[in-house]
mmCIF file of C-alpha atoms and ligand atoms in Angstrom:
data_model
loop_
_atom_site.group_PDB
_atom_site.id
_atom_site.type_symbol
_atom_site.label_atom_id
_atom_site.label_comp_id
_atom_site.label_asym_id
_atom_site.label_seq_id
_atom_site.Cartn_x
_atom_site.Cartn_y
_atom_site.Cartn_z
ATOM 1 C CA UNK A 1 0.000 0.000 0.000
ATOM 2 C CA UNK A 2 0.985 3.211 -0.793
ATOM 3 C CA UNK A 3 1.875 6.148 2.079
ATOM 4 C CA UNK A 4 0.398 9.031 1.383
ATOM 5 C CA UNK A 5 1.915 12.294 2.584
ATOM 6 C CA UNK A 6 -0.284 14.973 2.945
ATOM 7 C CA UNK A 7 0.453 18.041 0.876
ATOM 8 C CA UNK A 8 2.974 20.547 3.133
ATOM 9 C CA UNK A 9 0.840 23.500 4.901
ATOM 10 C CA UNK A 10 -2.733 21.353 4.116
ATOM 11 C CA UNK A 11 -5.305 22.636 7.173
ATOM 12 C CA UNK A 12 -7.194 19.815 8.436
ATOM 13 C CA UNK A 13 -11.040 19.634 8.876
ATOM 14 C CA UNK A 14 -12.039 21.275 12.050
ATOM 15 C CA UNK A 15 -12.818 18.944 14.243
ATOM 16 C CA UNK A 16 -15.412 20.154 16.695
ATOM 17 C CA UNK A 17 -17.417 22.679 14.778
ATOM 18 C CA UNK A 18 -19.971 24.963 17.092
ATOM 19 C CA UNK A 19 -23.757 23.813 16.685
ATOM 20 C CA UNK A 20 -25.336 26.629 14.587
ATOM 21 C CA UNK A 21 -27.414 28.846 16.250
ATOM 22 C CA UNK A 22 -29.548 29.140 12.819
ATOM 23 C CA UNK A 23 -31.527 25.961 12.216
ATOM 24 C CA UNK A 24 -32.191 24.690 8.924
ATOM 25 C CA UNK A 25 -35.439 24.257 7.970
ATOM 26 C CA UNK A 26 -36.567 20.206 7.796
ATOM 27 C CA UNK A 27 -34.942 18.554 5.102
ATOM 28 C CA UNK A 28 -31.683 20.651 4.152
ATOM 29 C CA UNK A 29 -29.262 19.448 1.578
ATOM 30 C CA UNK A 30 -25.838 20.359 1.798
ATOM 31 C CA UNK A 31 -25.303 20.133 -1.858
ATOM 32 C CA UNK A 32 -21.552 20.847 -2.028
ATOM 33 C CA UNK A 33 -19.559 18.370 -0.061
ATOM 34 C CA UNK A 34 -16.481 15.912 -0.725
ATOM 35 C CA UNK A 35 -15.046 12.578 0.877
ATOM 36 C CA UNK A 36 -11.606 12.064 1.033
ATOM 37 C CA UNK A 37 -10.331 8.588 0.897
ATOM 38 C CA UNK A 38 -9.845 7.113 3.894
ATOM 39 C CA UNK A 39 -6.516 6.698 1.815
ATOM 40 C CA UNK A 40 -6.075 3.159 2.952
ATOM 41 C CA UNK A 41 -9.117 2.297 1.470
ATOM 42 C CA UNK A 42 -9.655 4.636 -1.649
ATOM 43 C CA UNK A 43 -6.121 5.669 -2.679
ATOM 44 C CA UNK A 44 -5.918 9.275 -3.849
ATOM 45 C CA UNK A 45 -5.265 9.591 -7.580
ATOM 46 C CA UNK A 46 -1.588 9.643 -9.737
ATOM 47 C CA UNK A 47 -2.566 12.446 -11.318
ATOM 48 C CA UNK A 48 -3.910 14.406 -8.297
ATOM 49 C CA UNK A 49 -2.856 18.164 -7.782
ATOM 50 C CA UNK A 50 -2.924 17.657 -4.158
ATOM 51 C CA UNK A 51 -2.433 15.039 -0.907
ATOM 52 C CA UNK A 52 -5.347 15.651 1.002
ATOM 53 C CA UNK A 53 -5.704 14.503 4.931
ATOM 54 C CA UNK A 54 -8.246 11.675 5.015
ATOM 55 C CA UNK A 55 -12.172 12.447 5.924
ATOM 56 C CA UNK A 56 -14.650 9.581 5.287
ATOM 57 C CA UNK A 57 -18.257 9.068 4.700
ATOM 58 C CA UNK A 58 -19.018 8.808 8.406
ATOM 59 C CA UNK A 59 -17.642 11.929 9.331
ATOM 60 C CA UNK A 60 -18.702 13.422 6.715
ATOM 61 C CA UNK A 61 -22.493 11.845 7.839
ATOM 62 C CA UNK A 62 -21.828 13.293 11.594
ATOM 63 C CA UNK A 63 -21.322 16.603 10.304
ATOM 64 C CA UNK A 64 -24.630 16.705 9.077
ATOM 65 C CA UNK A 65 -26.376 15.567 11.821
ATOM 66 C CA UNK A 66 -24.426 17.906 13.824
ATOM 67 C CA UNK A 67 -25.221 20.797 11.731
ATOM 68 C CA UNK A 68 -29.409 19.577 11.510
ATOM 69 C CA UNK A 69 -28.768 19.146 7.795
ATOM 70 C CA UNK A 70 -30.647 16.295 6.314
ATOM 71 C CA UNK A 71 -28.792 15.181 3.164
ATOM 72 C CA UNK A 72 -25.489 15.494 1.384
ATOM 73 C CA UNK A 73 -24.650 16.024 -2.304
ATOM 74 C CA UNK A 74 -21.145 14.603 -2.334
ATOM 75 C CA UNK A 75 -18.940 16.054 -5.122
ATOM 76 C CA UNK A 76 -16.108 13.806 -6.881
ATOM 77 C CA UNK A 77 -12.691 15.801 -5.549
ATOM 78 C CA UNK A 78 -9.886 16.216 -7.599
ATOM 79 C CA UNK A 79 -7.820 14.503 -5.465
ATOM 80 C CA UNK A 80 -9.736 11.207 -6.398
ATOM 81 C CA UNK A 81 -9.655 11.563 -10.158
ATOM 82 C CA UNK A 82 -12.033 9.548 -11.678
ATOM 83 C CA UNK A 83 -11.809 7.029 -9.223
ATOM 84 C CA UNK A 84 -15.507 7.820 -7.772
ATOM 85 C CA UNK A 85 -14.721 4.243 -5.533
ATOM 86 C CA UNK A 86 -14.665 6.636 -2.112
ATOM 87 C CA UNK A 87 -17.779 8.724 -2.964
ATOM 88 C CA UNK A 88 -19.763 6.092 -4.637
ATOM 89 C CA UNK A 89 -19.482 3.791 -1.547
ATOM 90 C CA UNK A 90 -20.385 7.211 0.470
ATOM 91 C CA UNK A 91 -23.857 7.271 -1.648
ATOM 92 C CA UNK A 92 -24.463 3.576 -0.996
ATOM 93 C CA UNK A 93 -24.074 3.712 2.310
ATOM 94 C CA UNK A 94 -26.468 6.618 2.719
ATOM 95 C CA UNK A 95 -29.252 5.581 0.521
ATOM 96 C CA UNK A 96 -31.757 8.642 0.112
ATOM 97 C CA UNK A 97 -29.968 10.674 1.621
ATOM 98 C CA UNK A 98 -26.942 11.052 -0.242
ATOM 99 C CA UNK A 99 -26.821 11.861 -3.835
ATOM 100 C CA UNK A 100 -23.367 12.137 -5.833
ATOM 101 C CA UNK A 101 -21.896 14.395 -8.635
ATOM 102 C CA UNK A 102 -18.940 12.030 -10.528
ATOM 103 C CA UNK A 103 -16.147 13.125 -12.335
ATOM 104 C CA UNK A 104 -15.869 10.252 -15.537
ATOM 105 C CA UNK A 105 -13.936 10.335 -18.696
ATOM 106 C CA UNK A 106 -15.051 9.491 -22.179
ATOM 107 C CA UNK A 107 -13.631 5.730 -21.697
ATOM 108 C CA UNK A 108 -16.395 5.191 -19.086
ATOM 109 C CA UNK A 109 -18.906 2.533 -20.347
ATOM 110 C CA UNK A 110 -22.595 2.360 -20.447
ATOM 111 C CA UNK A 111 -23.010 0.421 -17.320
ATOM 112 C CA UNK A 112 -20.099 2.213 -15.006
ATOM 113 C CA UNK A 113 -22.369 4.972 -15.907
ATOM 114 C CA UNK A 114 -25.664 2.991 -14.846
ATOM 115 C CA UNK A 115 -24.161 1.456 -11.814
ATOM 116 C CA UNK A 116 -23.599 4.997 -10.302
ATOM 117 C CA UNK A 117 -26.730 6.307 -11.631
ATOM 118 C CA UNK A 118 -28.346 3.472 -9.193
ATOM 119 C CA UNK A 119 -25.698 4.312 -6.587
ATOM 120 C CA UNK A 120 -27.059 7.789 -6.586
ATOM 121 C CA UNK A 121 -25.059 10.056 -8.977
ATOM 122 C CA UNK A 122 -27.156 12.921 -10.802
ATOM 123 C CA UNK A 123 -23.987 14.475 -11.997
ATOM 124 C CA UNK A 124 -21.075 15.106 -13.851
ATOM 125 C CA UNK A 125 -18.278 17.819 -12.675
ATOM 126 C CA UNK A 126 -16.261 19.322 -15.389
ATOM 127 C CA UNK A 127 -13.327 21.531 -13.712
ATOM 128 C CA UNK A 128 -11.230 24.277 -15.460
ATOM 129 C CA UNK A 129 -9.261 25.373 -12.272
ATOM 130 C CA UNK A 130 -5.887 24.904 -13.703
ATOM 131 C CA UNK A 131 -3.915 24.278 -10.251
ATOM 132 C CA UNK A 132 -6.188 21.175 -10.028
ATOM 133 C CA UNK A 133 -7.020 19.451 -13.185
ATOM 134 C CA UNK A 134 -5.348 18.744 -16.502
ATOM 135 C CA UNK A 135 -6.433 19.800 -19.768
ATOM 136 C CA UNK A 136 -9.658 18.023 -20.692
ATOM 137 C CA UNK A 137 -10.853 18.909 -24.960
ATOM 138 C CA UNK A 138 -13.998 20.165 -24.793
ATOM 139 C CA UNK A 139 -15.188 17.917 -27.200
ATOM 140 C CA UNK A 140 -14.282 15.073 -25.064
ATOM 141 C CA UNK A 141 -16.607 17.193 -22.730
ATOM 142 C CA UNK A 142 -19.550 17.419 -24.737
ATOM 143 C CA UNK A 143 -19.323 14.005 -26.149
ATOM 144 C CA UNK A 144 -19.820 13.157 -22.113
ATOM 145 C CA UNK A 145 -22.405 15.684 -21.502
ATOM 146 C CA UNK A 146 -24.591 13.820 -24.061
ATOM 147 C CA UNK A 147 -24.006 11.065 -22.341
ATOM 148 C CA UNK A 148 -25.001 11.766 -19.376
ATOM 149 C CA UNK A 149 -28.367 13.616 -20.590
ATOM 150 C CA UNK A 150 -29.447 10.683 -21.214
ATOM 151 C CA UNK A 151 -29.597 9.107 -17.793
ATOM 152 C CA UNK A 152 -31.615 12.722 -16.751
ATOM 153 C CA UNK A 153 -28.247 14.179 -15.129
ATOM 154 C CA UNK A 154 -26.448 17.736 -15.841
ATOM 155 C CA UNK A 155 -23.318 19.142 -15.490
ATOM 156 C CA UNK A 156 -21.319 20.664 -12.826
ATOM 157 C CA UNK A 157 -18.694 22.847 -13.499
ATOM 158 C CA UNK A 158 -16.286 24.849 -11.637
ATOM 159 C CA UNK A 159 -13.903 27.933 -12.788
ATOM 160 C CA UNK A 160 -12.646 31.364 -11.773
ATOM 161 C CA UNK A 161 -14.435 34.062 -12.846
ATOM 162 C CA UNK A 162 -11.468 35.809 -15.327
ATOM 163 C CA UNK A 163 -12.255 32.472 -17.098
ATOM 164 C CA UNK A 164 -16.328 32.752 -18.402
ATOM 165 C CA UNK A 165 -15.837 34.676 -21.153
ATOM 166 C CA UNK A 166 -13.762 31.794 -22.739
ATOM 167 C CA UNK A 167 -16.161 29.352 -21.136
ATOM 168 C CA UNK A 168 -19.192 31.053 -22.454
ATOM 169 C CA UNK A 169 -20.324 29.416 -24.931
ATOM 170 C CA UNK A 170 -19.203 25.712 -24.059
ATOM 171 C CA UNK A 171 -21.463 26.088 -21.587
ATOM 172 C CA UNK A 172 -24.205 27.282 -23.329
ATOM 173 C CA UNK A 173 -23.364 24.244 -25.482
ATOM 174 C CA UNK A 174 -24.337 21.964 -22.783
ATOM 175 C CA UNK A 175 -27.466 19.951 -23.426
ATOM 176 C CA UNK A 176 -28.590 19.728 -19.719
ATOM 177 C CA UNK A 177 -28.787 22.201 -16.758
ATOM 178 C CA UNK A 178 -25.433 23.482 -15.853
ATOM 179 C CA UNK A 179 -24.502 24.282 -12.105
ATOM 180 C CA UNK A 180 -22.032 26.354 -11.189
ATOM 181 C CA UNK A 181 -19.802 25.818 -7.909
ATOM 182 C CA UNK A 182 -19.039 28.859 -5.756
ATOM 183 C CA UNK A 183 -21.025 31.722 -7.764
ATOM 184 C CA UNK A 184 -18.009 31.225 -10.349
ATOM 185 C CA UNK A 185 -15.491 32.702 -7.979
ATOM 186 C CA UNK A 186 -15.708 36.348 -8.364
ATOM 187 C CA UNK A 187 -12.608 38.121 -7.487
ATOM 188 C CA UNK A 188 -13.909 39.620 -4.101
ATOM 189 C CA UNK A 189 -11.548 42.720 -4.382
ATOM 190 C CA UNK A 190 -13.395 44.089 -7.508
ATOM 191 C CA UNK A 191 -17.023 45.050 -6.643
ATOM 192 C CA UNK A 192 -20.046 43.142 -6.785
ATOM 193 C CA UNK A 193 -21.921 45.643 -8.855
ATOM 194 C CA UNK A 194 -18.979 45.167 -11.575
ATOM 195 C CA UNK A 195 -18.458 44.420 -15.042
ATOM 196 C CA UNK A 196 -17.275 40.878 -13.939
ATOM 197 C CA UNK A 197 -20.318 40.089 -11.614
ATOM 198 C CA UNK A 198 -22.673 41.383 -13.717
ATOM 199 C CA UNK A 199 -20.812 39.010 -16.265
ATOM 200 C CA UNK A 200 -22.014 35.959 -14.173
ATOM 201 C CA UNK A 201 -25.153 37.522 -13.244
ATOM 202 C CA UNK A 202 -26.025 38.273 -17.521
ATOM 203 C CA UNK A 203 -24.806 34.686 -18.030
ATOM 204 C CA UNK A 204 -27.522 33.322 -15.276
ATOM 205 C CA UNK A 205 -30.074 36.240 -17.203
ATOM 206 C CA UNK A 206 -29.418 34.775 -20.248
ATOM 207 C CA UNK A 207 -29.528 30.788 -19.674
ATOM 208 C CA UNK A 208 -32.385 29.946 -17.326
ATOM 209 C CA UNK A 209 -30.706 26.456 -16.881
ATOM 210 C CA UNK A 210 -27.544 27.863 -15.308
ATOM 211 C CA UNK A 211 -27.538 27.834 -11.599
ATOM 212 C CA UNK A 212 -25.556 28.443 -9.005
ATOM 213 C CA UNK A 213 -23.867 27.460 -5.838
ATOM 214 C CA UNK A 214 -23.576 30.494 -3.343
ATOM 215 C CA UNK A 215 -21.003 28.270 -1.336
ATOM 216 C CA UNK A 216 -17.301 29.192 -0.304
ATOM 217 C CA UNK A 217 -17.770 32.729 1.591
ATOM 218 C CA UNK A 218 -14.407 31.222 3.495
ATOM 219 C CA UNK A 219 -12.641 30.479 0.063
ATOM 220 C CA UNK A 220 -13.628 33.800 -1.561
ATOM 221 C CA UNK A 221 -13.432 36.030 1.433
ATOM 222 C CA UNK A 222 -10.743 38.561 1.689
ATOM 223 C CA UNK A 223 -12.231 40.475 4.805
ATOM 224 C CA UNK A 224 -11.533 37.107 6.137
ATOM 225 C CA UNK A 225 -13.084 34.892 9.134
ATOM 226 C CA UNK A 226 -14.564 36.079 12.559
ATOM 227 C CA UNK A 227 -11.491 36.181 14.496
ATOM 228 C CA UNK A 228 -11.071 39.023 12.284
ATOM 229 C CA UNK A 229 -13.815 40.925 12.853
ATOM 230 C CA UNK A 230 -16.366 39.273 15.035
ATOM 231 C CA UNK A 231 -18.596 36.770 14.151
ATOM 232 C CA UNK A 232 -21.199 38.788 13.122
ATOM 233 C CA UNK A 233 -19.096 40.116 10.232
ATOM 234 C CA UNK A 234 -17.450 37.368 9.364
ATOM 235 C CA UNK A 235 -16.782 36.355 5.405
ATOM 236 C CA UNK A 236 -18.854 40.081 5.102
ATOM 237 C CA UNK A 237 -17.364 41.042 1.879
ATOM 238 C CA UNK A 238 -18.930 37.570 0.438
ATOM 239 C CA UNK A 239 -22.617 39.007 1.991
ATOM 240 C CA UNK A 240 -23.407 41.380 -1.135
ATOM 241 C CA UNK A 241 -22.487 39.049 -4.161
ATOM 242 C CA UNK A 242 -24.168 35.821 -2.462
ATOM 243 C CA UNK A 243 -27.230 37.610 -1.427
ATOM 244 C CA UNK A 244 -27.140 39.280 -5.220
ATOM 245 C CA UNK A 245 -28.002 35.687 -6.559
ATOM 246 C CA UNK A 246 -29.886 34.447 -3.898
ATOM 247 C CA UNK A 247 -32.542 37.380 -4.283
ATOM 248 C CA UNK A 248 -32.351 37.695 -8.094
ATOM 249 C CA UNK A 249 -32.529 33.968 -8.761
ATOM 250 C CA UNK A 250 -34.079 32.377 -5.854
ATOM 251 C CA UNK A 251 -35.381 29.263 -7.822
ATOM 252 C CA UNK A 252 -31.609 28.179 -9.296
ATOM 253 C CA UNK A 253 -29.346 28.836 -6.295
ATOM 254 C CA UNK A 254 -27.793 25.708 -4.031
ATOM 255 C CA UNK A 255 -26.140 26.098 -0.931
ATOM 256 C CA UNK A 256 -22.622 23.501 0.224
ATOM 257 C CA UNK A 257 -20.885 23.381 3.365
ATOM 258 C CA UNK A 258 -17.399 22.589 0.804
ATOM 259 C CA UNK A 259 -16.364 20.187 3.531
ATOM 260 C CA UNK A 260 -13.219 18.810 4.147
ATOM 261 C CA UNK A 261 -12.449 22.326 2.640
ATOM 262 C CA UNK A 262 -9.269 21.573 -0.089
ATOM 263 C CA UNK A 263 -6.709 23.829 -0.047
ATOM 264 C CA UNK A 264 -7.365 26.287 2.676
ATOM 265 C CA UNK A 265 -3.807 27.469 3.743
ATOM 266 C CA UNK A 266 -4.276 30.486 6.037
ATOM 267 C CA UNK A 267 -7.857 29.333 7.612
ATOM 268 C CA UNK A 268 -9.899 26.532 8.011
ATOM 269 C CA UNK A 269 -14.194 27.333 8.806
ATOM 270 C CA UNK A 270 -15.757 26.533 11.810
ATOM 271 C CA UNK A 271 -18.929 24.838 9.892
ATOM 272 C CA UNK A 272 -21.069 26.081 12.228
ATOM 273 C CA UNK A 273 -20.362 29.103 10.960
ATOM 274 C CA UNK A 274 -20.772 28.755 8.072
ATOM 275 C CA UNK A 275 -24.397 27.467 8.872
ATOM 276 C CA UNK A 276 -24.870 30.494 11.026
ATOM 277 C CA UNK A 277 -23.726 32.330 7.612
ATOM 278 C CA UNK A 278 -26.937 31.125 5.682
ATOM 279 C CA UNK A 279 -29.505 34.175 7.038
ATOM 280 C CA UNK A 280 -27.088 36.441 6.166
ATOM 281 C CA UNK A 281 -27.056 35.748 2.342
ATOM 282 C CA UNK A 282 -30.769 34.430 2.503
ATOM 283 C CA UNK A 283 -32.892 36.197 4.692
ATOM 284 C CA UNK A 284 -36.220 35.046 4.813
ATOM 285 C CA UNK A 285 -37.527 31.463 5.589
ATOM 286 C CA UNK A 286 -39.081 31.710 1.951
ATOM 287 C CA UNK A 287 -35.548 32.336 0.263
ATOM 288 C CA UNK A 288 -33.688 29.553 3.366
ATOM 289 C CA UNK A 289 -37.016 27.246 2.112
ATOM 290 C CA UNK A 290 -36.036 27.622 -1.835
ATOM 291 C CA UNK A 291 -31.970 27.099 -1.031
ATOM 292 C CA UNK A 292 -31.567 24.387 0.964
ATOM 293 C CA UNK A 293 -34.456 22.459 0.532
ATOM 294 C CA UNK A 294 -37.003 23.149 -2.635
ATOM 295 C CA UNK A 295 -34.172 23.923 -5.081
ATOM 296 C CA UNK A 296 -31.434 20.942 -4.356
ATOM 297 C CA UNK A 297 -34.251 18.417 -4.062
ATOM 298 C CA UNK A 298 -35.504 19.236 -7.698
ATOM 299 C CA UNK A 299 -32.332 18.734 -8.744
ATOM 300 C CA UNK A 300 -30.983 15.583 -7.000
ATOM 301 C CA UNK A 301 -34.361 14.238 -5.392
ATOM 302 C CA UNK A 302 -37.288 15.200 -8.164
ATOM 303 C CA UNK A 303 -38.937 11.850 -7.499
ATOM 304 C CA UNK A 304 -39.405 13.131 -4.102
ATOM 305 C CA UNK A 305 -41.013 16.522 -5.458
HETATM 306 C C1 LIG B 1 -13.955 22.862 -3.855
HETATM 307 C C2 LIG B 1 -12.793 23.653 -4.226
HETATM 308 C C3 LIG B 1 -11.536 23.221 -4.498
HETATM 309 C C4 LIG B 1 -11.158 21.874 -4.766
HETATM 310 C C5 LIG B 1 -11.877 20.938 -5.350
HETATM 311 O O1 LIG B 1 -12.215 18.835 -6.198
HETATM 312 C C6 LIG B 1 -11.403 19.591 -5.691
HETATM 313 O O2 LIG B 1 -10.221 19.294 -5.487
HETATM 314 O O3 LIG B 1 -13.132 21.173 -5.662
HETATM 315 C C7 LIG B 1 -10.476 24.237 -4.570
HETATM 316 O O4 LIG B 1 -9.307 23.880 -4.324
HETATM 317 O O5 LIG B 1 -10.784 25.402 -4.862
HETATM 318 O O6 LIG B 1 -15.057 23.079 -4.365
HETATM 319 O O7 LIG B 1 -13.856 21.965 -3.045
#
């Protein structure tokens, strides 16, 4: 078996988060979340960008009954490849509540692609960060979206927000709905009534099956976390883009805890907090309602709706 070393400065998970004083309404998805390994178990991938510290399916499960969330959305990490072993087995062993978002490539056969429909994946991710992936074609991409239209799924994509107007139209391309993780990481330091929000928010105008993950306020942030500034103003330079999308498209926006949290070198989220963060960026019940319950269960549970 092979050792694996985790990557020098990698944060671990915290490991007693505070119990949220907001309370999700019955039934919350946390629709943005990963497993990592155990690495004796599901080795990390060759060709991964990063060594990750281990943190399984039942700690990931114990978070979310910690936090009063109800189900989990696990996303394929990069870490993994396409190896989906580790968040497959995470799906099976949480059957209804746990749906999955894979990452395959165009080798994948008709029944790998059936198996983890019926293990629970609704998903493919398609990532253009370049510090984690390697070069995909985009051809190779579409052949797979097709693919996967057929089995009812869409496509998950991630990318920082310099990157869209390259992106544009592939995405538009895309035959099924197209999520994107973290609002398309806006560069927090330029303003969120910009030319490159209002780039994201003409590309969610535009293509009414484009939504949108308001997840990450710790990634994004550059005001930083509440040791900072309190907890009350914690991530606050996140508040005004997030609740931009939550309030302008309330029926295509998903919230994710982004737990383990890759790559966080200067500060890893109390996840409490971050539920605590949730009636800052959606404040009514109504909007809370439509993100973490209505709108993810269309998506991953719409035999339940
Ligand atoms: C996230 C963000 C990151 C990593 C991954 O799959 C991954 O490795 O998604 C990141 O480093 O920004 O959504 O978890």
């Amino acid at each position: 078996m092979t050792d694996f070393v985790k990557t020098p400065g990698w944060l671990d998970w915290f490991a007693e988060p505070s119990t949220p004083r907001f309370k999700p309404p019955p039934g919350s998805v946390d629709a943005h979340c990963h497993v990592f390994g155990p690495a004796a178990e599901y080795p990390f991938a060759p060709e991964r960008k990063y060594t990750p510290c281990d943190a399984s399916r039942l700690q990931l499960f114990a978070l979310r009954d910690h936090l009063g969330l109800a189900r989990n959305v696990i996303v394929q990490a990069t870490c993994h490849g396409a190896d989906n072993r580790a968040m497959l087995d995470a799906c099976r062993a949480a059957p209804g509540r746990s749906r999955g978002v894979a990452t395959v490539r165009r080798s994948v056969s008709d029944n790998e692609l059936q198996a983890m429909h019926e293990a629970g994946v609704r998903g493919v991710r398609f990532n253009f960060v370049k510090r984690l992936v390697d070069f995909t074609p985009k051809a190779e991409l579409l052949e797979i979206s097709h693919r996967i239209q057929a089995l009812g799924w869409h496509v998950v994509v991630y990318f920082e927000a310099v990157d869209l107007p390259e992106l544009w139209d592939f995405f538009t391309a895309l035959p099924t709905a197209v999520v994107v993780d973290h609002m398309g990481r806006p560069d927090l330091s330029l303003p969120p009534d910009g030319p490159q929000f209002a780039l994201f928010e003409r590309f969610m105008h535009q293509h009414p099956k484009v939504w949108s993950k308001v997840s990450c306020p710790e990634r994004l942030s550059l005001s930083g976390p509440p040791a900072l500034h309190g907890e009350q103003a914690a991530y606050r330079d996140v508040v005004p883009f997030a609740r931009r999308i939550v309030e302008t498209f309330p029926e295509r926006v998903l919230w994710g805890t982004d737990w383990p949290h890759p790559n966080l070198r200067h500060h890893m989220p109390d996840d409490g907090l971050l539920v605590d963060f949730i009636p800052r960026i959606a404040r009514t019940p109504a909007l809370q309602q439509q993100l973490l319950v209505d709108n993810p269960m269309r998506l991953y549970w719409p035999e339940e709706c």
